[in-house]
PDB file of C-alpha atoms and ligand atoms in Angstrom:
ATOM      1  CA  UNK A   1     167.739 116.514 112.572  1.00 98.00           C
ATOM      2  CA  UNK A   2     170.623 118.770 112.935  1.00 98.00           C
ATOM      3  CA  UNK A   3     172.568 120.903 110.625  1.00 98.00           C
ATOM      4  CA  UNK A   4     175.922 123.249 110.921  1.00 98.00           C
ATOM      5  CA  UNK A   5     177.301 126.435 110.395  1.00 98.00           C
ATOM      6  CA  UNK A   6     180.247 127.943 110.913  1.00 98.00           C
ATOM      7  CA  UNK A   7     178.822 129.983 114.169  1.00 98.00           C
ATOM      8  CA  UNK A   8     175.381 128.116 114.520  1.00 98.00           C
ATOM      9  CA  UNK A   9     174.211 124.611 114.796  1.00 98.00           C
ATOM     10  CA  UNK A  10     170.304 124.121 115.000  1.00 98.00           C
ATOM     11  CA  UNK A  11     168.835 120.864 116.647  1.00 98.00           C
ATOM     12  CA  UNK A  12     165.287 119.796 116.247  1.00 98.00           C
ATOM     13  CA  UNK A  13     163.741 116.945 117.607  1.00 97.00           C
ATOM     14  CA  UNK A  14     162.861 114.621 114.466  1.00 97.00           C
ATOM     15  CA  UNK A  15     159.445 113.677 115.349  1.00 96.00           C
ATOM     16  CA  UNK A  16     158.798 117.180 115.892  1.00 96.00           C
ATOM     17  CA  UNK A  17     160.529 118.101 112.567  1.00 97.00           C
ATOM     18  CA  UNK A  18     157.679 115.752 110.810  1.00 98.00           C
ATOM     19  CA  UNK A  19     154.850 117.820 112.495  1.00 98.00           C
ATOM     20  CA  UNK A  20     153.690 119.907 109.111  1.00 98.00           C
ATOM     21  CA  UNK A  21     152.126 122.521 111.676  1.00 98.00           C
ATOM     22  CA  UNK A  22     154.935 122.872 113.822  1.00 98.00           C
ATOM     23  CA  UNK A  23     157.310 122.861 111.032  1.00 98.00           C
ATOM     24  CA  UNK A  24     154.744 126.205 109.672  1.00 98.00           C
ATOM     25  CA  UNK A  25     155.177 127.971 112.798  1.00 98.00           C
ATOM     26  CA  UNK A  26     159.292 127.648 112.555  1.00 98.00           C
ATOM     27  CA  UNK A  27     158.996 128.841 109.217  1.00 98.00           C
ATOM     28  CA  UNK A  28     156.892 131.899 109.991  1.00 98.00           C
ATOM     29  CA  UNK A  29     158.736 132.589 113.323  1.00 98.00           C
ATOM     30  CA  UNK A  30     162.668 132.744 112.015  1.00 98.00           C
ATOM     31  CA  UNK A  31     163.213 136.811 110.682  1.00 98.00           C
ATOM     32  CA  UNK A  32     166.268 135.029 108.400  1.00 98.00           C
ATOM     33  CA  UNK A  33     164.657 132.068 107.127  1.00 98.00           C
ATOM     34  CA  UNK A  34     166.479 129.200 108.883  1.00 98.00           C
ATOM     35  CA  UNK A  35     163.127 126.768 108.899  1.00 98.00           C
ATOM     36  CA  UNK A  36     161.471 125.995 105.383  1.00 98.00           C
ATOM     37  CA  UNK A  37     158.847 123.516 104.637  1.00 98.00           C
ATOM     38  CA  UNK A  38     159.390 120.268 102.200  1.00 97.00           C
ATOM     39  CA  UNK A  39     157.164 119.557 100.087  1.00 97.00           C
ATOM     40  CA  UNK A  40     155.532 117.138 102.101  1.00 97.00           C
ATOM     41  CA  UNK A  41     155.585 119.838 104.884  1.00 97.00           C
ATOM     42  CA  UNK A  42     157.648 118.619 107.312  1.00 98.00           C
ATOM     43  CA  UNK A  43     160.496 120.692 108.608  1.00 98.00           C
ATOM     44  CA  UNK A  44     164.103 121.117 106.497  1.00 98.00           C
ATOM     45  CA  UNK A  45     166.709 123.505 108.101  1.00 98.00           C
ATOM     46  CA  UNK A  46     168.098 125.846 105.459  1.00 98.00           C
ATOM     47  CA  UNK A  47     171.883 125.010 106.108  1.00 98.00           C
ATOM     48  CA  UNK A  48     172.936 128.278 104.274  1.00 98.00           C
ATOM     49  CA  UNK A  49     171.050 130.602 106.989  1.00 98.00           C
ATOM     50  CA  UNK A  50     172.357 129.103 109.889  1.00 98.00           C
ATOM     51  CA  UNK A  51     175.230 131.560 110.827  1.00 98.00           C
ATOM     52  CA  UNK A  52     172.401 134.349 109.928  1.00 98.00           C
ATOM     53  CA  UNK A  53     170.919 133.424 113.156  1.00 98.00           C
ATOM     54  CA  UNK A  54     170.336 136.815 115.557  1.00 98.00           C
ATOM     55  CA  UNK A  55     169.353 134.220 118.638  1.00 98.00           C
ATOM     56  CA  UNK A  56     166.085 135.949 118.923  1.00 98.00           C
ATOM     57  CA  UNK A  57     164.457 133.198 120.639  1.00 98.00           C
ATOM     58  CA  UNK A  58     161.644 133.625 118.752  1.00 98.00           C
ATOM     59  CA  UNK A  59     161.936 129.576 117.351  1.00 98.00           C
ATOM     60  CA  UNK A  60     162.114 128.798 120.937  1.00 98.00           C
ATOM     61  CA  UNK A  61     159.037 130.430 121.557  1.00 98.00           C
ATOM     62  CA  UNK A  62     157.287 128.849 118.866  1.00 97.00           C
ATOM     63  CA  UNK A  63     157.996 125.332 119.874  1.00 97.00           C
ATOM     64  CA  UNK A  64     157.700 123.020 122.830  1.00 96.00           C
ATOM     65  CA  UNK A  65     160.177 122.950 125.137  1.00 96.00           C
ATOM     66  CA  UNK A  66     163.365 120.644 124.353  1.00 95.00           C
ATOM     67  CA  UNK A  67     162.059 120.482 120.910  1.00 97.00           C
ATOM     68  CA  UNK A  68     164.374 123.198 118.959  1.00 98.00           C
ATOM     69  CA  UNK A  69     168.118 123.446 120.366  1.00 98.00           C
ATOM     70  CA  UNK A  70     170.139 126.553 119.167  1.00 98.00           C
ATOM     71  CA  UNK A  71     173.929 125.504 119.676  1.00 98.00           C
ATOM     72  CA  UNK A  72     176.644 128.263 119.632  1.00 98.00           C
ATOM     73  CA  UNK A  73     179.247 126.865 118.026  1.00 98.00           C
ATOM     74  CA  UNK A  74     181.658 130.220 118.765  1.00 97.00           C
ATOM     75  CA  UNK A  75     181.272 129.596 122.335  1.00 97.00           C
ATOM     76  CA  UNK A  76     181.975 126.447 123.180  1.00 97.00           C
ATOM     77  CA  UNK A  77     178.391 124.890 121.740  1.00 97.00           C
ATOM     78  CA  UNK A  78     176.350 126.459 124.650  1.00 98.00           C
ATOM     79  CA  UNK A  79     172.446 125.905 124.186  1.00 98.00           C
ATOM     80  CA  UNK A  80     171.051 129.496 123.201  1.00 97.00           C
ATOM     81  CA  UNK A  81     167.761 129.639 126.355  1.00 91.00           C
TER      82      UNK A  81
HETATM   83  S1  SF4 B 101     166.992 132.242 117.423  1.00 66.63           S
HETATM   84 FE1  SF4 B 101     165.829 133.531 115.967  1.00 66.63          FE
HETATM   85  S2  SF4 B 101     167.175 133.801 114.212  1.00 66.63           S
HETATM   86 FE2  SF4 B 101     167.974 132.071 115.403  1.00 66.63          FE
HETATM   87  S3  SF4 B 101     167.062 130.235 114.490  1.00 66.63           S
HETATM   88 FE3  SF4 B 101     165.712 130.873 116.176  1.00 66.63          FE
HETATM   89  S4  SF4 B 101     164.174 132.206 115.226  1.00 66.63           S
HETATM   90 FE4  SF4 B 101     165.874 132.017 113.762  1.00 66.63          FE
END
């Protein structure tokens, strides 16, 4: 699954982004709310957030390698790492 901002374009793997307990630990990690929950618990990307990002790393941290991309769209769509 991906979604778009104007600044920030977030990447996650999509069978990651149907792993309820991965999808938990996004949610917790991001300080401006960028990963959510469905209903059914797997991972939606809050579209409206995106350009909130502060590139903390922390959803980076919280996942398996490869498995969340952070794209900078203002500079040329370089992978935040
Ligand atoms: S880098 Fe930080 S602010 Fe950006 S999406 Fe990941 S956790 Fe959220």
């Amino acid at each position: 699954m991906r979604a778009d901002g104007m600044f920030i374009a977030v990447e996650v793997d999509d069978a990651a982004a149907a792993d309820a307990a991965l999808a938990k630990r996004l949610t917790e990690a991001c300080p401006v709310d960028i990963y959510a929950q469905a209903g059914d618990g797997t991972l939606e990307l809050v579209e409206r957030n995106l350009d909130e990002c502060v590139l903390c790393r922390l959803c980076l941290d919280a996942s398996p390698d490869g498995v969340v991309r952070v794209i900078k769209l203002y500079d040329d769509g370089a992978v935040l790492a």
